[in-house]
JSON list of C-alpha atoms and ligand atoms in Angstrom, two decimals:
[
{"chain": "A", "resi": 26, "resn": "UNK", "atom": "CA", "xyz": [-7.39, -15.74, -8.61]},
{"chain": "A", "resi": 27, "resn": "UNK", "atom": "CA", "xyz": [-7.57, -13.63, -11.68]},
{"chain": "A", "resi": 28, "resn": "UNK", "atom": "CA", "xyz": [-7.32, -9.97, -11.51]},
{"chain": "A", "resi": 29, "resn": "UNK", "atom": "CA", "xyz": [-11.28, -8.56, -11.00]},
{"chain": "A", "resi": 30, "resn": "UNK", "atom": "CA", "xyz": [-11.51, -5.60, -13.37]},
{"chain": "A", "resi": 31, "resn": "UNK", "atom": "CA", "xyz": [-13.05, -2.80, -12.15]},
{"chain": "A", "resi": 32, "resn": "UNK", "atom": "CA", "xyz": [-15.32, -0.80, -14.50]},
{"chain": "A", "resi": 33, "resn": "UNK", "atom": "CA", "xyz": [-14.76, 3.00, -14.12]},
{"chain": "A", "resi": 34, "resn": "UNK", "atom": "CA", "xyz": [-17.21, 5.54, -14.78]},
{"chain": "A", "resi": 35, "resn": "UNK", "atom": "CA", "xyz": [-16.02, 9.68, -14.92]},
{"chain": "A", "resi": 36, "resn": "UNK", "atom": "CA", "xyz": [-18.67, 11.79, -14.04]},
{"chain": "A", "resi": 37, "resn": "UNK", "atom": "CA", "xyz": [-19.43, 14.13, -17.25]},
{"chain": "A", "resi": 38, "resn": "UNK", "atom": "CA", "xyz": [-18.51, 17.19, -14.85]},
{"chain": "A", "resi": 39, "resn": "UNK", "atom": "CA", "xyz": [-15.25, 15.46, -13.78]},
{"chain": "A", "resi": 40, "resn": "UNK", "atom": "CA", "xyz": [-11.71, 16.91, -14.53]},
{"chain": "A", "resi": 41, "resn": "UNK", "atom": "CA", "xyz": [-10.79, 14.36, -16.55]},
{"chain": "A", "resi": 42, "resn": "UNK", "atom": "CA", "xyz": [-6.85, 15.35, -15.66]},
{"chain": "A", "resi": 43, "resn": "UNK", "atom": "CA", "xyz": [-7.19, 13.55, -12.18]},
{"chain": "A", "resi": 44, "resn": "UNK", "atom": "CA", "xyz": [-5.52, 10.66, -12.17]},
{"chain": "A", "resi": 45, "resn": "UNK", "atom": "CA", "xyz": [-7.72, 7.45, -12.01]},
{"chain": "A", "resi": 46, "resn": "UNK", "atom": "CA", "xyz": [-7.27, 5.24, -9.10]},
{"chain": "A", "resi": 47, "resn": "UNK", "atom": "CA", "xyz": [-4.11, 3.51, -8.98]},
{"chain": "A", "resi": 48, "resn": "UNK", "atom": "CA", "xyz": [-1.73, 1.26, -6.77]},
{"chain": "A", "resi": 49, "resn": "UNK", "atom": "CA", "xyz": [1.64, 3.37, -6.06]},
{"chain": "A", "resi": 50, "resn": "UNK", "atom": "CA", "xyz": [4.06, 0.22, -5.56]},
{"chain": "A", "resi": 51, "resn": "UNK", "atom": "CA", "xyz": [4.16, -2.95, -6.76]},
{"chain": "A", "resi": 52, "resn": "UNK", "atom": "CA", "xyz": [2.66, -4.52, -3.66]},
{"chain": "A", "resi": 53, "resn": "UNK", "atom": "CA", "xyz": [0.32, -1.93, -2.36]},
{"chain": "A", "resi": 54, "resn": "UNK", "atom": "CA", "xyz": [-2.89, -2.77, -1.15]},
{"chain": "A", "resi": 55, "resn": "UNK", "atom": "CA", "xyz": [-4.77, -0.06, -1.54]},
{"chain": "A", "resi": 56, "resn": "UNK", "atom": "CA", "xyz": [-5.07, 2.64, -4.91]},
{"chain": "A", "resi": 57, "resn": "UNK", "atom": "CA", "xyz": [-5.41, 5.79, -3.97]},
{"chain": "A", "resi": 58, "resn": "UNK", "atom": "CA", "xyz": [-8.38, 7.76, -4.68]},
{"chain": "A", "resi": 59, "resn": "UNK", "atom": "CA", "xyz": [-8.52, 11.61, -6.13]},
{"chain": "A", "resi": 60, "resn": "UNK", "atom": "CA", "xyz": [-10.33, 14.57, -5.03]},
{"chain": "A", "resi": 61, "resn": "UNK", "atom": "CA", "xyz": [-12.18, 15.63, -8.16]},
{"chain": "A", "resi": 62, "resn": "UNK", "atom": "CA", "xyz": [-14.08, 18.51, -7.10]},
{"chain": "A", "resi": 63, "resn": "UNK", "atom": "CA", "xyz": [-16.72, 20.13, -8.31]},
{"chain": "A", "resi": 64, "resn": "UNK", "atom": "CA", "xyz": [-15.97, 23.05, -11.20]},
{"chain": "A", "resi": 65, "resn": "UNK", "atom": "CA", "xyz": [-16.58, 25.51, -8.77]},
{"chain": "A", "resi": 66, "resn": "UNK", "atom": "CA", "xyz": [-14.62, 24.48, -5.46]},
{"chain": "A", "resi": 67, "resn": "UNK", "atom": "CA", "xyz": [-11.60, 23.69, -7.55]},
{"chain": "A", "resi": 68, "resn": "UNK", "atom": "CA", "xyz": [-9.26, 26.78, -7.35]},
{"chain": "A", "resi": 69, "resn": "UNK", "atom": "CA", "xyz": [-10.27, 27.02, -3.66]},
{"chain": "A", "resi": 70, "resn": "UNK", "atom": "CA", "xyz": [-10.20, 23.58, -2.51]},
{"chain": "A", "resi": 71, "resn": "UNK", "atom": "CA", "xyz": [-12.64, 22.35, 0.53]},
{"chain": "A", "resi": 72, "resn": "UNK", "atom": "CA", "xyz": [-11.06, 23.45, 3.74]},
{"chain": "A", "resi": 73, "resn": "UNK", "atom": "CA", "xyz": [-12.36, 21.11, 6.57]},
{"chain": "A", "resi": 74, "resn": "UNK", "atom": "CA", "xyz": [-12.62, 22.89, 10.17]},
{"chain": "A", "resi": 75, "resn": "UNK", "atom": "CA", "xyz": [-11.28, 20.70, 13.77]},
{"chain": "A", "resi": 76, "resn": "UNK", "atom": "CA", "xyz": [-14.17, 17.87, 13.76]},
{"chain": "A", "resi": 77, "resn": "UNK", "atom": "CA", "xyz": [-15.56, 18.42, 10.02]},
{"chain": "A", "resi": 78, "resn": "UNK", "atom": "CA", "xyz": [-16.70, 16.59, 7.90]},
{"chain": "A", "resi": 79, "resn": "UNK", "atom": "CA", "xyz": [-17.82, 16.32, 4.75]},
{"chain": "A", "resi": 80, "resn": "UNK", "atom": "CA", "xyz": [-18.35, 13.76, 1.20]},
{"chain": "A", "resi": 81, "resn": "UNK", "atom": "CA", "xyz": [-15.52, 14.78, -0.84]},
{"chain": "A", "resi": 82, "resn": "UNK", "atom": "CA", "xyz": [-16.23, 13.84, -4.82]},
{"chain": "A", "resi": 83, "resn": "UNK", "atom": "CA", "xyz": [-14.09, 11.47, -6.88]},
{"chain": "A", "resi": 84, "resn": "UNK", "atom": "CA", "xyz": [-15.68, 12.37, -10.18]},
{"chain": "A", "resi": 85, "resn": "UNK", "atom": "CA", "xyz": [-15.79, 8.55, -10.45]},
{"chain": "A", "resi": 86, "resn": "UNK", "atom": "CA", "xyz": [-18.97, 6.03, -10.95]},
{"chain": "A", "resi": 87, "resn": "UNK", "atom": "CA", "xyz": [-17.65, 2.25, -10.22]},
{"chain": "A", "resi": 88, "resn": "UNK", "atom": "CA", "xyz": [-18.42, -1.29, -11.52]},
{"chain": "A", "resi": 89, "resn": "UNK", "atom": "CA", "xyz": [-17.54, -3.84, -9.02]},
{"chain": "A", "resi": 90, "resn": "UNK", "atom": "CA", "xyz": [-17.31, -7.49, -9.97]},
{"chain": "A", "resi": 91, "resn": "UNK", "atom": "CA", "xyz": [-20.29, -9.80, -8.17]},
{"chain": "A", "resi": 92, "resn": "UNK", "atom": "CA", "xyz": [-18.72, -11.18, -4.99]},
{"chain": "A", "resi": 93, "resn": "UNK", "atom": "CA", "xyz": [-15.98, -8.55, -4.59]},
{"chain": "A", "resi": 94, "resn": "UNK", "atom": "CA", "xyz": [-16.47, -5.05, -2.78]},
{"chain": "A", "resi": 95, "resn": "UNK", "atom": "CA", "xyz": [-14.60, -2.40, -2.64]},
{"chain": "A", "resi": 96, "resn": "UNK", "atom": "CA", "xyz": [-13.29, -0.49, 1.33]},
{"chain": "A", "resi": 97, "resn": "UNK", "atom": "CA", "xyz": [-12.30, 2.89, 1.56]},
{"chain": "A", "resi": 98, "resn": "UNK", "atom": "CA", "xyz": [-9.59, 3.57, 4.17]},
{"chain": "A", "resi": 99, "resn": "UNK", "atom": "CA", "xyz": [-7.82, 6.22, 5.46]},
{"chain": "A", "resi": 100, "resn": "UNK", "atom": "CA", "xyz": [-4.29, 7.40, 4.25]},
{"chain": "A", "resi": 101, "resn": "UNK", "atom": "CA", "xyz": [-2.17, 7.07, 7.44]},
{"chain": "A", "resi": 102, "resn": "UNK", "atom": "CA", "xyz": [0.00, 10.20, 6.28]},
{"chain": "A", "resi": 103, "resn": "UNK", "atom": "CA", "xyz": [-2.70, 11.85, 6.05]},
{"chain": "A", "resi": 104, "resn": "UNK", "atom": "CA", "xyz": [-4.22, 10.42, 9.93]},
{"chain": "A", "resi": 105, "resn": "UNK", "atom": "CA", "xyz": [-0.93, 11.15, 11.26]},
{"chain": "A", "resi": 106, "resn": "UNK", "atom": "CA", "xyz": [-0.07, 14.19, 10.22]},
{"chain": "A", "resi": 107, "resn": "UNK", "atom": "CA", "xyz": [-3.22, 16.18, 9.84]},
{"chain": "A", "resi": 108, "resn": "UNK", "atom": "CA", "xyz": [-6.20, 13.94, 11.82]},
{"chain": "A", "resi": 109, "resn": "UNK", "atom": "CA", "xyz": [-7.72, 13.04, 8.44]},
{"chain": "A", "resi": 110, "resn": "UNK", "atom": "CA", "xyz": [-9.73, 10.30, 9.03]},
{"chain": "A", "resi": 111, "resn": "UNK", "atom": "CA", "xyz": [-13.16, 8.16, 7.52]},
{"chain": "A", "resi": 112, "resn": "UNK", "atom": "CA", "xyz": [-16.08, 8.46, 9.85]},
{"chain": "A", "resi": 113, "resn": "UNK", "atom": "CA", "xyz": [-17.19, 5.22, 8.25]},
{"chain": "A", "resi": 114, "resn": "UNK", "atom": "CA", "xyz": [-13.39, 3.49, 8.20]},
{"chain": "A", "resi": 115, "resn": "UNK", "atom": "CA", "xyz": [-13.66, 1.41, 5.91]},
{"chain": "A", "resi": 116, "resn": "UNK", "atom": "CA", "xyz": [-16.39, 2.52, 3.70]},
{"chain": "A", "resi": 117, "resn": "UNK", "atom": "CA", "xyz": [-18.25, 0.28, 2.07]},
{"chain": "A", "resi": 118, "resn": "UNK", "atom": "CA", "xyz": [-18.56, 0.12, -1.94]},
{"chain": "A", "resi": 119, "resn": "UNK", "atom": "CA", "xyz": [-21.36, -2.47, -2.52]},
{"chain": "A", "resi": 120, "resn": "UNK", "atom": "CA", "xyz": [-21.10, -4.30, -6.33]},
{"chain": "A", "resi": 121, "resn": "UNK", "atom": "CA", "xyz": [-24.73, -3.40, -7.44]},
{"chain": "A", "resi": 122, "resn": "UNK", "atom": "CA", "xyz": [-24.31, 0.10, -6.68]},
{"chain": "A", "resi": 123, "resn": "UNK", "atom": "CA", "xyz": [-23.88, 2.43, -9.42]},
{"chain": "A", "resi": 124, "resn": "UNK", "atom": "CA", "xyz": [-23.70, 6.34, -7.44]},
{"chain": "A", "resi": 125, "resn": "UNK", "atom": "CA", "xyz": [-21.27, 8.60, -7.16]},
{"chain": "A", "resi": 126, "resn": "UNK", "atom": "CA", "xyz": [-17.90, 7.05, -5.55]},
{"chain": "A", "resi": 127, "resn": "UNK", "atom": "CA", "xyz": [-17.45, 9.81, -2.28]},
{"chain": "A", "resi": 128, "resn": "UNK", "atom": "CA", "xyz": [-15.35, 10.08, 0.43]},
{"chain": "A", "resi": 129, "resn": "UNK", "atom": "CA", "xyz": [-16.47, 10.57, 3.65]},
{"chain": "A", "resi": 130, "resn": "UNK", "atom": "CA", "xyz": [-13.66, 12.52, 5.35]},
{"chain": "A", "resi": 131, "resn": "UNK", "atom": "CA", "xyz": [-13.13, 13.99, 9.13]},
{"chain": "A", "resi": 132, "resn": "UNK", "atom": "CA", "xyz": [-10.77, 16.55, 10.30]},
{"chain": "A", "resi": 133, "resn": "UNK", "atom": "CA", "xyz": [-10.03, 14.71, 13.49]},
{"chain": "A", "resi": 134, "resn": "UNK", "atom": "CA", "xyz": [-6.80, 17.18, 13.63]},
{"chain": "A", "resi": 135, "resn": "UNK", "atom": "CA", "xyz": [-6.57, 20.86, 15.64]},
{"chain": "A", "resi": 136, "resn": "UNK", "atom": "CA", "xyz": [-6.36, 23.00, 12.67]},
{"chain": "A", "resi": 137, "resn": "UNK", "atom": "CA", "xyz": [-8.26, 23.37, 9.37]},
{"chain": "A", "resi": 138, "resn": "UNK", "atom": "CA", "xyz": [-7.31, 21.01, 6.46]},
{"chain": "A", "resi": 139, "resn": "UNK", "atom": "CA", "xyz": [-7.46, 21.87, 2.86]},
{"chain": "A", "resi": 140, "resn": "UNK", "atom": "CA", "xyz": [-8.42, 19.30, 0.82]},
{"chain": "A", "resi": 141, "resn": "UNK", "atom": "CA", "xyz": [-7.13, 20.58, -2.70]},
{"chain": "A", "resi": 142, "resn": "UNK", "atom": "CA", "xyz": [-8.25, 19.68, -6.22]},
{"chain": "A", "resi": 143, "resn": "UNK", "atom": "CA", "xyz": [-6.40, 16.21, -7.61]},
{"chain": "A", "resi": 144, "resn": "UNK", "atom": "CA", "xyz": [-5.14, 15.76, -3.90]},
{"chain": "A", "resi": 145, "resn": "UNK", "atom": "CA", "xyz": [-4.77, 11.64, -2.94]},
{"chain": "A", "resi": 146, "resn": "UNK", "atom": "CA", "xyz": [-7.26, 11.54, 0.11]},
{"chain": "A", "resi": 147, "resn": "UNK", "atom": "CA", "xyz": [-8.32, 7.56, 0.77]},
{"chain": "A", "resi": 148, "resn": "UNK", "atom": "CA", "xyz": [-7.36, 4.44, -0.65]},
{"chain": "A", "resi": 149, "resn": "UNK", "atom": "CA", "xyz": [-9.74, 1.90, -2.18]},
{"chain": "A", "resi": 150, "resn": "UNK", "atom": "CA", "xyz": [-9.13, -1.61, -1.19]},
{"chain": "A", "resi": 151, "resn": "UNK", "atom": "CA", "xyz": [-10.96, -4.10, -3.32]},
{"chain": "A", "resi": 152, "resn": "UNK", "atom": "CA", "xyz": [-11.86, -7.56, -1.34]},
{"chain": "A", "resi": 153, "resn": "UNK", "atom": "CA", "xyz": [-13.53, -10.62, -2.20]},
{"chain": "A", "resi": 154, "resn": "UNK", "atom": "CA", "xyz": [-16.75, -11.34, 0.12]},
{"chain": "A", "resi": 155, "resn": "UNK", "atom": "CA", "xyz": [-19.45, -14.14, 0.33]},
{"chain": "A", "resi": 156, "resn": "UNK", "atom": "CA", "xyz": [-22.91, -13.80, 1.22]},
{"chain": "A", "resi": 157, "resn": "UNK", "atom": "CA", "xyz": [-23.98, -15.91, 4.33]},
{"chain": "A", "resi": 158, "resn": "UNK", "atom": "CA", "xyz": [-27.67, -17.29, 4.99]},
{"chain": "A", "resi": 159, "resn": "UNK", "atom": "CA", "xyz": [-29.00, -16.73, 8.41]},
{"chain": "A", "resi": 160, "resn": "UNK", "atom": "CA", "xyz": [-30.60, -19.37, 10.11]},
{"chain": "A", "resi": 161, "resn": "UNK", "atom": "CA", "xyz": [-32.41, -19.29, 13.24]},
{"chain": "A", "resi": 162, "resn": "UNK", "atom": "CA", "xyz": [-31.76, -22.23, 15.87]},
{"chain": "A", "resi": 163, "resn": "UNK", "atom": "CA", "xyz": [-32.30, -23.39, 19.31]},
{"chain": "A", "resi": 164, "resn": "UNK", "atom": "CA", "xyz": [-29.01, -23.63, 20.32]},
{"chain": "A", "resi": 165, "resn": "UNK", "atom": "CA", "xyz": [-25.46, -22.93, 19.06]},
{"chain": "A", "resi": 166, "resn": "UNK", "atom": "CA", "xyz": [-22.52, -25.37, 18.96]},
{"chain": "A", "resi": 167, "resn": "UNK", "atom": "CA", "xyz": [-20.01, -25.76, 22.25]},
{"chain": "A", "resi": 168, "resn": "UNK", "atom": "CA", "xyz": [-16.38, -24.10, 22.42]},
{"chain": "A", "resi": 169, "resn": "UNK", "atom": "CA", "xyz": [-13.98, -23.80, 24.89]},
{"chain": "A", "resi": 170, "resn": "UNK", "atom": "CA", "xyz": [-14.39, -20.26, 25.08]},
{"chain": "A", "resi": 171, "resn": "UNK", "atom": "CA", "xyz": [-18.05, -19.85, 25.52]},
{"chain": "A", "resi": 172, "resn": "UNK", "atom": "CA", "xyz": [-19.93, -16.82, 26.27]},
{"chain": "A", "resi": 173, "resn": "UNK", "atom": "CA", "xyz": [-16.15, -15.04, 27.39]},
{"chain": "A", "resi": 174, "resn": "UNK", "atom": "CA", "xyz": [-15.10, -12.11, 25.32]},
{"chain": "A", "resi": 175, "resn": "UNK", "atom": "CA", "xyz": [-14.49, -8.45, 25.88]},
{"chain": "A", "resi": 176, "resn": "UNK", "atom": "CA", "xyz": [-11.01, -8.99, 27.60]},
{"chain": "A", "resi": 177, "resn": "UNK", "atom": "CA", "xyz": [-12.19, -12.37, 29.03]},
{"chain": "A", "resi": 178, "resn": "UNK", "atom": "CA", "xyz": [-8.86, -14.23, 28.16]},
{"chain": "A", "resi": 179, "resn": "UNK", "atom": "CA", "xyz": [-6.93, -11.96, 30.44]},
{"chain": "A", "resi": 180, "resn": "UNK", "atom": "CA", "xyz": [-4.23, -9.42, 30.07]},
{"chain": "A", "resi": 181, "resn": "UNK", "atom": "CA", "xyz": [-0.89, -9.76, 28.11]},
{"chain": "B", "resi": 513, "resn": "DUT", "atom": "O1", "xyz": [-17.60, 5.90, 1.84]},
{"chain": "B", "resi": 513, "resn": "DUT", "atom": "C1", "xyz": [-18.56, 5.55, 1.14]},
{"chain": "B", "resi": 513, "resn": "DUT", "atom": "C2", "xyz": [-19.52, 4.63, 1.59]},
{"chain": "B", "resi": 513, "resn": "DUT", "atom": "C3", "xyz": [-20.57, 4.30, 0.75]},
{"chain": "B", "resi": 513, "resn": "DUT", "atom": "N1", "xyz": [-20.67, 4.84, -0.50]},
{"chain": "B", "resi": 513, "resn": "DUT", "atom": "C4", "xyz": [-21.75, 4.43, -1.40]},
{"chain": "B", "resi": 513, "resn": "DUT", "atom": "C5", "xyz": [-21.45, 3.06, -1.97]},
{"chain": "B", "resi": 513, "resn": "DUT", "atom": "C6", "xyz": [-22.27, 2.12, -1.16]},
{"chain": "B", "resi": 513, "resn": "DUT", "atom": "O2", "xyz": [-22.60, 0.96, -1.90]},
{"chain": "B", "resi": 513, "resn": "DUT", "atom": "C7", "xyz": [-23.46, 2.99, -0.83]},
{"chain": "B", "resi": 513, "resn": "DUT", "atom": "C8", "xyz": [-24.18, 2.59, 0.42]},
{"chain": "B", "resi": 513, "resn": "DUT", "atom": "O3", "xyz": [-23.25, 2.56, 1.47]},
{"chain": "B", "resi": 513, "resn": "DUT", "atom": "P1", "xyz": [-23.63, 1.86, 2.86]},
{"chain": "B", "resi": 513, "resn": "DUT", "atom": "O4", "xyz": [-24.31, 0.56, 2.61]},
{"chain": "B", "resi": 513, "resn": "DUT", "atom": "O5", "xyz": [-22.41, 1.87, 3.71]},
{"chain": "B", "resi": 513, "resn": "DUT", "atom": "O6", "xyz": [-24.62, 2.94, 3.41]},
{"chain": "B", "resi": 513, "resn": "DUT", "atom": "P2", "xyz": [-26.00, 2.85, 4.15]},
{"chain": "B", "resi": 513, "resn": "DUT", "atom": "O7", "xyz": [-26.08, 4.01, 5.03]},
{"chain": "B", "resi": 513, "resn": "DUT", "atom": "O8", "xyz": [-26.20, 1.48, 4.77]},
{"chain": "B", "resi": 513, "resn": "DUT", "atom": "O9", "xyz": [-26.98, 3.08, 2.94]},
{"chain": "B", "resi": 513, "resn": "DUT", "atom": "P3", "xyz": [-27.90, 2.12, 2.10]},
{"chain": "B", "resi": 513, "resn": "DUT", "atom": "O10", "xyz": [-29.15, 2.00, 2.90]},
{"chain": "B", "resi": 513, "resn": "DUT", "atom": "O11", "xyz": [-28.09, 2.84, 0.80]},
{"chain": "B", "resi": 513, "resn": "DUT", "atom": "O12", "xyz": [-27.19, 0.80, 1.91]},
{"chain": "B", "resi": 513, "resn": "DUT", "atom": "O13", "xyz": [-22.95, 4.32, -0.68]},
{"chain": "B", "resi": 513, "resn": "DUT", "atom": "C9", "xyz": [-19.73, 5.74, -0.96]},
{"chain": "B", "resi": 513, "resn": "DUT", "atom": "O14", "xyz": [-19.78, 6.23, -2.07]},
{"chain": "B", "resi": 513, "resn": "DUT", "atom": "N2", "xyz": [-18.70, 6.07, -0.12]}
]
């Protein structure tokens, strides 16, 4: 598969010093995505309280190929260390839209979090995807499992 190019858009507001998204190693999944705060919340940062949350700008506008989209994920440092999570894990970037790129971040954690200016806060995974057709029917095919799910295979 070729490598989709994503079109990238700065806000005209954006601090065009913050990094654009980018993969860290040479086999990383995801790029990691900048705070790019607004002018005004930039020397103080956004300080999330214990269950938070809040759309945190990237500054960034996105072009998505047709038939890819793009998920927003949590950085597990970040999880781990501080309860910094996505609400909406992983956030969906649809191809035909053309908004503002935010992140939805929670401060799952038990103490404030500031989320500084230029700081790496989620990482953008980009993903091929089809579109199915839904067709109603009378009945569904037969498997061996059935109706059974929810733990219905047992434990271990
Ligand atoms: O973390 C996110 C999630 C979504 N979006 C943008 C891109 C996405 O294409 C659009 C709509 O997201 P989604 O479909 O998840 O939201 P919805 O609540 O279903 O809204 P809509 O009715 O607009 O589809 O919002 C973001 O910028 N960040």
């Amino acid at each position: 598969m070729s490598t989709p190019i994503i079109k990238v858009l700065r806000e005209d507001w954006a601090d065009p010093e913050i990094a654009l998204p980018r993969y860290e190693t040479h086999g990383a999944a995801g790029a990691d995505l900048r705070a790019n705060l607004a002018p005004e919340n930039r020397a103080g940062g956004i300080t999330l309280a214990p269950m938070q949350r809040a759309i945190i700008p990237t500054g960034l506008r996105v072009e998505i190929p047709k038939g890819f989209e793009m998920q927003i994920r949590p950085r597990s440092g970040l999880a781990l260390k501080h309860g910094i999570s996505l609400p909406n894990t992983p956030g969906t970037i649809d191809a035909d839209y053309r908004g503002p790129l935010g992140v939805l971040l929670i401060n799952l954690g038990t103490e404030a979090y500031l989320i500084e200016h230029g700081a790496r806060i989620a990482q953008a995974i980009v993903a091929p995807v089809v579109q199915a057709r839904f067709e109603v029917t009378d009945a569904l095919g037969d498997t061996a499992r059935g109706a059974g799910g929810f733990g219905s295979t047992g434990k271990g």
